[in-house]
Amino acid sequence: MNKKVKCFVLLCLAACVTIVFFACSCGGKRLNFSASFYFVCYKTQDDAHSASSVSSAVQSLGGAGYIISCEGKYYITFACYYQKEEAQSVCSSLKDSGLECTVLDIAVNGYDLSDGNAQSAEEIYGCLNTLCQTAEIMYETANYLDKGRISQQSARELVAAAVLPLRALAKSSFSSPIRADLDYILSKADELSVGFVYARDVRALQIALCDCVINAQFS
């Protein structure tokens, strides 16, 4: 593992030791939080069963295969990016290879809060930031795996360290609206602690984190 990758590993491990709470802006019962995600998706299905049957085929092609539900449609994802241009470039390459795909652009612009959750606005903001930061670590880890720049052992250590804050979040009262999502994410992270770690599985974990941010409900 080269010096740059070692530095990345050390920074990720340090960043994941504690949960960092950020100052937030909360107008009335509205939490101002923004994030943008660009999913490269293979086909669109009208029901979860049909999407599930296609998911394994996407995984066999090296894609995440994670299913996202958006406006009544189900999308089978290859990967998630944070820059639209990068997502479009990957999508174009896949199309050139004969694969049917599209870019799904989803932006988060804030959350409505219930009376009880309004009292925990800063903690909720920190929770969302932690989810996004953990997702970015998974994104970078998957990229390093794809390029062969990180060992299997380092990948396992990174994933394990990155989800430590999530384990603490899962025990907090203000995270109860997303507890089921956190439990799912942690169970998938545990699966990556043994055996061979594939980039596609780390990307699926990244997308699950992004999906949690997109669909979180605190009202």
PDB file of C-alpha atoms in Angstrom:
ATOM      1  CA  MET A   1       0.000   0.000   0.000  1.00  0.00           C
ATOM      2  CA  ASN A   2       1.569   3.328  -1.038  1.00  0.00           C
ATOM      3  CA  LYS A   3       2.008   6.394   1.200  1.00  0.00           C
ATOM      4  CA  LYS A   4      -1.068   8.195  -0.178  1.00  0.00           C
ATOM      5  CA  VAL A   5      -3.330   5.245   0.527  1.00  0.00           C
ATOM      6  CA  LYS A   6      -1.822   4.800   3.998  1.00  0.00           C
ATOM      7  CA  CYS A   7      -2.577   8.443   4.770  1.00  0.00           C
ATOM      8  CA  PHE A   8      -6.143   7.957   3.548  1.00  0.00           C
ATOM      9  CA  VAL A   9      -6.542   4.904   5.793  1.00  0.00           C
ATOM     10  CA  LEU A  10      -5.191   6.745   8.827  1.00  0.00           C
ATOM     11  CA  LEU A  11      -7.368   9.801   8.204  1.00  0.00           C
ATOM     12  CA  CYS A  12     -10.466   7.642   7.846  1.00  0.00           C
ATOM     13  CA  LEU A  13      -9.687   5.743  11.029  1.00  0.00           C
ATOM     14  CA  ALA A  14      -9.164   9.003  12.918  1.00  0.00           C
ATOM     15  CA  ALA A  15     -12.331  10.561  11.515  1.00  0.00           C
ATOM     16  CA  CYS A  16     -14.437   7.606  12.574  1.00  0.00           C
ATOM     17  CA  VAL A  17     -13.375   7.359  16.220  1.00  0.00           C
ATOM     18  CA  THR A  18     -16.047   9.786  17.403  1.00  0.00           C
ATOM     19  CA  ILE A  19     -19.335  11.222  16.176  1.00  0.00           C
ATOM     20  CA  VAL A  20     -18.943  14.846  15.164  1.00  0.00           C
ATOM     21  CA  PHE A  21     -21.941  17.123  15.634  1.00  0.00           C
ATOM     22  CA  PHE A  22     -22.134  20.160  13.376  1.00  0.00           C
ATOM     23  CA  ALA A  23     -23.881  23.464  13.857  1.00  0.00           C
ATOM     24  CA  CYS A  24     -27.137  23.458  11.999  1.00  0.00           C
ATOM     25  CA  SER A  25     -29.787  25.812  10.763  1.00  0.00           C
ATOM     26  CA  CYS A  26     -33.307  25.046  11.844  1.00  0.00           C
ATOM     27  CA  GLY A  27     -36.123  27.363  10.876  1.00  0.00           C
ATOM     28  CA  GLY A  28     -39.160  26.555  12.974  1.00  0.00           C
ATOM     29  CA  LYS A  29     -39.758  22.844  12.446  1.00  0.00           C
ATOM     30  CA  ARG A  30     -37.682  22.625   9.289  1.00  0.00           C
ATOM     31  CA  LEU A  31     -34.097  21.340   9.389  1.00  0.00           C
ATOM     32  CA  ASN A  32     -31.970  22.825   6.629  1.00  0.00           C
ATOM     33  CA  PHE A  33     -29.700  20.120   5.277  1.00  0.00           C
ATOM     34  CA  SER A  34     -28.635  19.638   1.676  1.00  0.00           C
ATOM     35  CA  ALA A  35     -26.951  16.817  -0.231  1.00  0.00           C
ATOM     36  CA  SER A  36     -26.888  15.694  -3.854  1.00  0.00           C
ATOM     37  CA  PHE A  37     -26.424  12.189  -5.213  1.00  0.00           C
ATOM     38  CA  TYR A  38     -26.063  10.939  -8.777  1.00  0.00           C
ATOM     39  CA  PHE A  39     -26.909   7.278  -9.216  1.00  0.00           C
ATOM     40  CA  VAL A  40     -25.940   5.372 -12.332  1.00  0.00           C
ATOM     41  CA  CYS A  41     -28.817   2.921 -12.709  1.00  0.00           C
ATOM     42  CA  TYR A  42     -29.491  -0.087 -14.889  1.00  0.00           C
ATOM     43  CA  LYS A  43     -33.088  -0.116 -16.112  1.00  0.00           C
ATOM     44  CA  THR A  44     -36.180   0.870 -14.170  1.00  0.00           C
ATOM     45  CA  GLN A  45     -38.785  -1.482 -12.769  1.00  0.00           C
ATOM     46  CA  ASP A  46     -42.378  -0.884 -11.664  1.00  0.00           C
ATOM     47  CA  ASP A  47     -42.268  -3.218  -8.672  1.00  0.00           C
ATOM     48  CA  ALA A  48     -39.756  -4.397  -6.082  1.00  0.00           C
ATOM     49  CA  HIS A  49     -40.000  -8.063  -7.140  1.00  0.00           C
ATOM     50  CA  SER A  50     -38.996  -7.341 -10.727  1.00  0.00           C
ATOM     51  CA  ALA A  51     -36.166  -5.087  -9.539  1.00  0.00           C
ATOM     52  CA  SER A  52     -34.881  -7.790  -7.206  1.00  0.00           C
ATOM     53  CA  SER A  53     -34.698 -10.305 -10.047  1.00  0.00           C
ATOM     54  CA  VAL A  54     -32.446  -7.923 -12.011  1.00  0.00           C
ATOM     55  CA  SER A  55     -30.256  -6.941  -9.062  1.00  0.00           C
ATOM     56  CA  SER A  56     -28.087 -10.074  -9.130  1.00  0.00           C
ATOM     57  CA  ALA A  57     -27.452  -9.584 -12.849  1.00  0.00           C
ATOM     58  CA  VAL A  58     -26.127  -6.080 -12.151  1.00  0.00           C
ATOM     59  CA  GLN A  59     -23.881  -7.455  -9.407  1.00  0.00           C
ATOM     60  CA  SER A  60     -22.472 -10.030 -11.824  1.00  0.00           C
ATOM     61  CA  LEU A  61     -21.437  -7.106 -14.030  1.00  0.00           C
ATOM     62  CA  GLY A  62     -19.591  -5.454 -11.143  1.00  0.00           C
ATOM     63  CA  GLY A  63     -22.348  -3.052 -10.136  1.00  0.00           C
ATOM     64  CA  ALA A  64     -23.702  -2.500  -6.639  1.00  0.00           C
ATOM     65  CA  GLY A  65     -27.124  -3.936  -7.459  1.00  0.00           C
ATOM     66  CA  TYR A  66     -28.713  -1.941  -4.625  1.00  0.00           C
ATOM     67  CA  ILE A  67     -32.367  -1.058  -5.319  1.00  0.00           C
ATOM     68  CA  ILE A  68     -33.559   2.512  -4.806  1.00  0.00           C
ATOM     69  CA  SER A  69     -37.226   3.469  -4.761  1.00  0.00           C
ATOM     70  CA  CYS A  70     -38.034   6.910  -6.127  1.00  0.00           C
ATOM     71  CA  GLU A  71     -41.460   8.303  -7.071  1.00  0.00           C
ATOM     72  CA  GLY A  72     -43.038   4.872  -7.483  1.00  0.00           C
ATOM     73  CA  LYS A  73     -40.188   3.455  -9.581  1.00  0.00           C
ATOM     74  CA  TYR A  74     -37.454   1.032  -8.595  1.00  0.00           C
ATOM     75  CA  TYR A  75     -33.914   1.641  -9.820  1.00  0.00           C
ATOM     76  CA  ILE A  76     -31.135  -0.957  -9.796  1.00  0.00           C
ATOM     77  CA  THR A  77     -27.933   0.940  -9.131  1.00  0.00           C
ATOM     78  CA  PHE A  78     -24.458   0.412 -10.538  1.00  0.00           C
ATOM     79  CA  ALA A  79     -22.834   3.121  -8.449  1.00  0.00           C
ATOM     80  CA  CYS A  80     -23.354   6.509  -6.786  1.00  0.00           C
ATOM     81  CA  TYR A  81     -21.330   9.649  -7.504  1.00  0.00           C
ATOM     82  CA  TYR A  82     -21.160  13.133  -6.058  1.00  0.00           C
ATOM     83  CA  GLN A  83     -20.459  14.943  -9.313  1.00  0.00           C
ATOM     84  CA  LYS A  84     -23.016  14.850 -12.135  1.00  0.00           C
ATOM     85  CA  GLU A  85     -20.342  14.931 -14.831  1.00  0.00           C
ATOM     86  CA  GLU A  86     -18.646  11.835 -13.430  1.00  0.00           C
ATOM     87  CA  ALA A  87     -21.929   9.932 -13.257  1.00  0.00           C
ATOM     88  CA  GLN A  88     -22.794  10.897 -16.822  1.00  0.00           C
ATOM     89  CA  SER A  89     -19.352   9.801 -18.034  1.00  0.00           C
ATOM     90  CA  VAL A  90     -19.707   6.378 -16.407  1.00  0.00           C
ATOM     91  CA  CYS A  91     -23.233   6.042 -17.768  1.00  0.00           C
ATOM     92  CA  SER A  92     -22.032   6.855 -21.282  1.00  0.00           C
ATOM     93  CA  SER A  93     -19.290   4.227 -21.022  1.00  0.00           C
ATOM     94  CA  LEU A  94     -21.808   1.615 -19.934  1.00  0.00           C
ATOM     95  CA  LYS A  95     -24.093   2.534 -22.822  1.00  0.00           C
ATOM     96  CA  ASP A  96     -21.164   2.163 -25.221  1.00  0.00           C
ATOM     97  CA  SER A  97     -20.774  -1.356 -23.839  1.00  0.00           C
ATOM     98  CA  GLY A  98     -24.380  -2.099 -24.767  1.00  0.00           C
ATOM     99  CA  LEU A  99     -25.925  -1.698 -21.315  1.00  0.00           C
ATOM    100  CA  GLU A 100     -29.178   0.169 -20.783  1.00  0.00           C
ATOM    101  CA  CYS A 101     -28.601   2.743 -18.054  1.00  0.00           C
ATOM    102  CA  THR A 102     -29.482   6.223 -16.879  1.00  0.00           C
ATOM    103  CA  VAL A 103     -28.422   8.787 -14.269  1.00  0.00           C
ATOM    104  CA  LEU A 104     -30.838   9.343 -11.407  1.00  0.00           C
ATOM    105  CA  ASP A 105     -30.281  12.748  -9.798  1.00  0.00           C
ATOM    106  CA  ILE A 106     -31.636  13.057  -6.239  1.00  0.00           C
ATOM    107  CA  ALA A 107     -31.205  16.147  -4.080  1.00  0.00           C
ATOM    108  CA  VAL A 108     -32.020  16.491  -0.395  1.00  0.00           C
ATOM    109  CA  ASN A 109     -33.133  19.987   0.595  1.00  0.00           C
ATOM    110  CA  GLY A 110     -34.132  19.594   4.229  1.00  0.00           C
ATOM    111  CA  TYR A 111     -36.415  17.740   6.631  1.00  0.00           C
ATOM    112  CA  ASP A 112     -39.613  18.518   8.477  1.00  0.00           C
ATOM    113  CA  LEU A 113     -39.279  17.902  12.208  1.00  0.00           C
ATOM    114  CA  SER A 114     -41.859  16.785  14.732  1.00  0.00           C
ATOM    115  CA  ASP A 115     -42.191  18.695  18.007  1.00  0.00           C
ATOM    116  CA  GLY A 116     -40.033  16.147  19.792  1.00  0.00           C
ATOM    117  CA  ASN A 117     -37.355  16.001  17.108  1.00  0.00           C
ATOM    118  CA  ALA A 118     -37.160  19.798  16.872  1.00  0.00           C
ATOM    119  CA  GLN A 119     -35.484  19.699  20.281  1.00  0.00           C
ATOM    120  CA  SER A 120     -32.779  17.423  18.845  1.00  0.00           C
ATOM    121  CA  ALA A 121     -32.155  19.346  15.609  1.00  0.00           C
ATOM    122  CA  GLU A 122     -28.391  19.649  16.100  1.00  0.00           C
ATOM    123  CA  GLU A 123     -28.028  15.946  16.892  1.00  0.00           C
ATOM    124  CA  ILE A 124     -30.096  14.993  13.849  1.00  0.00           C
ATOM    125  CA  TYR A 125     -27.986  17.273  11.665  1.00  0.00           C
ATOM    126  CA  GLY A 126     -24.856  15.611  13.033  1.00  0.00           C
ATOM    127  CA  CYS A 127     -26.395  12.193  12.403  1.00  0.00           C
ATOM    128  CA  LEU A 128     -27.056  13.056   8.748  1.00  0.00           C
ATOM    129  CA  ASN A 129     -23.551  14.425   8.326  1.00  0.00           C
ATOM    130  CA  THR A 130     -22.120  11.247   9.821  1.00  0.00           C
ATOM    131  CA  LEU A 131     -24.113   9.140   7.360  1.00  0.00           C
ATOM    132  CA  CYS A 132     -22.854  11.241   4.436  1.00  0.00           C
ATOM    133  CA  GLN A 133     -19.241  11.152   5.613  1.00  0.00           C
ATOM    134  CA  THR A 134     -19.379   7.397   6.106  1.00  0.00           C
ATOM    135  CA  ALA A 135     -20.825   7.021   2.609  1.00  0.00           C
ATOM    136  CA  GLU A 136     -17.932   9.029   1.160  1.00  0.00           C
ATOM    137  CA  ILE A 137     -15.423   6.781   2.934  1.00  0.00           C
ATOM    138  CA  MET A 138     -17.137   3.757   1.370  1.00  0.00           C
ATOM    139  CA  TYR A 139     -16.998   5.478  -2.021  1.00  0.00           C
ATOM    140  CA  GLU A 140     -13.258   6.085  -1.750  1.00  0.00           C
ATOM    141  CA  THR A 141     -12.624   2.586  -0.403  1.00  0.00           C
ATOM    142  CA  ALA A 142     -14.474   1.042  -3.354  1.00  0.00           C
ATOM    143  CA  ASN A 143     -12.440   3.184  -5.757  1.00  0.00           C
ATOM    144  CA  TYR A 144      -9.187   2.007  -4.169  1.00  0.00           C
ATOM    145  CA  LEU A 145     -10.331  -1.604  -4.409  1.00  0.00           C
ATOM    146  CA  ASP A 146     -11.201  -1.170  -8.083  1.00  0.00           C
ATOM    147  CA  LYS A 147      -7.729   0.222  -8.760  1.00  0.00           C
ATOM    148  CA  GLY A 148      -5.958  -2.414  -6.680  1.00  0.00           C
ATOM    149  CA  ARG A 149      -4.441   0.254  -4.432  1.00  0.00           C
ATOM    150  CA  ILE A 150      -5.609  -1.164  -1.126  1.00  0.00           C
ATOM    151  CA  SER A 151      -5.278  -4.617   0.437  1.00  0.00           C
ATOM    152  CA  GLN A 152      -8.176  -6.766   1.516  1.00  0.00           C
ATOM    153  CA  GLN A 153      -7.148  -6.407   5.143  1.00  0.00           C
ATOM    154  CA  SER A 154      -7.016  -2.600   4.879  1.00  0.00           C
ATOM    155  CA  ALA A 155     -10.421  -2.557   3.187  1.00  0.00           C
ATOM    156  CA  ARG A 156     -11.944  -4.616   5.995  1.00  0.00           C
ATOM    157  CA  GLU A 157     -10.350  -2.345   8.606  1.00  0.00           C
ATOM    158  CA  LEU A 158     -11.635   0.780   6.858  1.00  0.00           C
ATOM    159  CA  VAL A 159     -15.199  -0.491   6.657  1.00  0.00           C
ATOM    160  CA  ALA A 160     -15.134  -1.594  10.302  1.00  0.00           C
ATOM    161  CA  ALA A 161     -13.747   1.762  11.480  1.00  0.00           C
ATOM    162  CA  ALA A 162     -16.102   3.804   9.293  1.00  0.00           C
ATOM    163  CA  VAL A 163     -19.233   2.293  10.824  1.00  0.00           C
ATOM    164  CA  LEU A 164     -18.165   2.776  14.447  1.00  0.00           C
ATOM    165  CA  PRO A 165     -20.048   6.119  14.687  1.00  0.00           C
ATOM    166  CA  LEU A 166     -23.110   4.412  13.213  1.00  0.00           C
ATOM    167  CA  ARG A 167     -23.075   1.866  16.029  1.00  0.00           C
ATOM    168  CA  ALA A 168     -23.200   4.734  18.516  1.00  0.00           C
ATOM    169  CA  LEU A 169     -25.951   6.450  16.527  1.00  0.00           C
ATOM    170  CA  ALA A 170     -28.035   3.290  16.563  1.00  0.00           C
ATOM    171  CA  LYS A 171     -28.146   3.524  20.367  1.00  0.00           C
ATOM    172  CA  SER A 172     -29.246   7.163  20.469  1.00  0.00           C
ATOM    173  CA  SER A 173     -32.852   8.237  20.966  1.00  0.00           C
ATOM    174  CA  PHE A 174     -32.891  10.873  18.204  1.00  0.00           C
ATOM    175  CA  SER A 175     -31.957   8.296  15.554  1.00  0.00           C
ATOM    176  CA  SER A 176     -35.038   6.149  16.203  1.00  0.00           C
ATOM    177  CA  PRO A 177     -36.720   7.157  12.877  1.00  0.00           C
ATOM    178  CA  ILE A 178     -33.832   5.579  10.938  1.00  0.00           C
ATOM    179  CA  ARG A 179     -33.031   2.739  13.352  1.00  0.00           C
ATOM    180  CA  ALA A 180     -34.143   0.020  10.938  1.00  0.00           C
ATOM    181  CA  ASP A 181     -31.922   1.484   8.207  1.00  0.00           C
ATOM    182  CA  LEU A 182     -28.952   1.687  10.579  1.00  0.00           C
ATOM    183  CA  ASP A 183     -29.461  -1.930  11.641  1.00  0.00           C
ATOM    184  CA  TYR A 184     -29.512  -3.011   7.990  1.00  0.00           C
ATOM    185  CA  ILE A 185     -26.378  -1.004   7.152  1.00  0.00           C
ATOM    186  CA  LEU A 186     -24.499  -2.374  10.161  1.00  0.00           C
ATOM    187  CA  SER A 187     -25.475  -5.936   9.303  1.00  0.00           C
ATOM    188  CA  LYS A 188     -24.120  -5.464   5.768  1.00  0.00           C
ATOM    189  CA  ALA A 189     -20.927  -3.946   7.165  1.00  0.00           C
ATOM    190  CA  ASP A 190     -20.521  -6.987   9.424  1.00  0.00           C
ATOM    191  CA  GLU A 191     -20.792  -9.237   6.364  1.00  0.00           C
ATOM    192  CA  LEU A 192     -17.829  -7.396   4.823  1.00  0.00           C
ATOM    193  CA  SER A 193     -15.675  -8.117   7.878  1.00  0.00           C
ATOM    194  CA  VAL A 194     -15.135 -11.697   6.718  1.00  0.00           C
ATOM    195  CA  GLY A 195     -14.233 -13.206   3.371  1.00  0.00           C
ATOM    196  CA  PHE A 196     -13.253 -11.372   0.197  1.00  0.00           C
ATOM    197  CA  VAL A 197     -14.288  -7.709  -0.030  1.00  0.00           C
ATOM    198  CA  TYR A 198     -15.570  -6.734  -3.475  1.00  0.00           C
ATOM    199  CA  ALA A 199     -15.770  -3.108  -4.586  1.00  0.00           C
ATOM    200  CA  ARG A 200     -19.388  -3.676  -5.652  1.00  0.00           C
ATOM    201  CA  ASP A 201     -20.369  -4.656  -2.086  1.00  0.00           C
ATOM    202  CA  VAL A 202     -18.693  -1.574  -0.625  1.00  0.00           C
ATOM    203  CA  ARG A 203     -20.527   0.544  -3.208  1.00  0.00           C
ATOM    204  CA  ALA A 204     -23.799  -1.105  -2.206  1.00  0.00           C
ATOM    205  CA  LEU A 205     -23.074  -0.112   1.390  1.00  0.00           C
ATOM    206  CA  GLN A 206     -22.324   3.449   0.266  1.00  0.00           C
ATOM    207  CA  ILE A 207     -25.618   3.609  -1.628  1.00  0.00           C
ATOM    208  CA  ALA A 208     -27.529   2.192   1.359  1.00  0.00           C
ATOM    209  CA  LEU A 209     -26.141   5.071   3.437  1.00  0.00           C
ATOM    210  CA  CYS A 210     -27.150   7.616   0.793  1.00  0.00           C
ATOM    211  CA  ASP A 211     -30.584   6.009   0.547  1.00  0.00           C
ATOM    212  CA  CYS A 212     -30.972   6.369   4.311  1.00  0.00           C
ATOM    213  CA  VAL A 213     -30.227  10.105   4.043  1.00  0.00           C
ATOM    214  CA  ILE A 214     -32.646  10.529   1.139  1.00  0.00           C
ATOM    215  CA  ASN A 215     -35.565   8.755   2.802  1.00  0.00           C
ATOM    216  CA  ALA A 216     -35.058   9.776   6.425  1.00  0.00           C
ATOM    217  CA  GLN A 217     -38.249  10.991   8.120  1.00  0.00           C
ATOM    218  CA  PHE A 218     -38.155  13.031  11.335  1.00  0.00           C
ATOM    219  CA  SER A 219     -41.646  14.486  11.280  1.00  0.00           C
TER     220      SER A 219
END
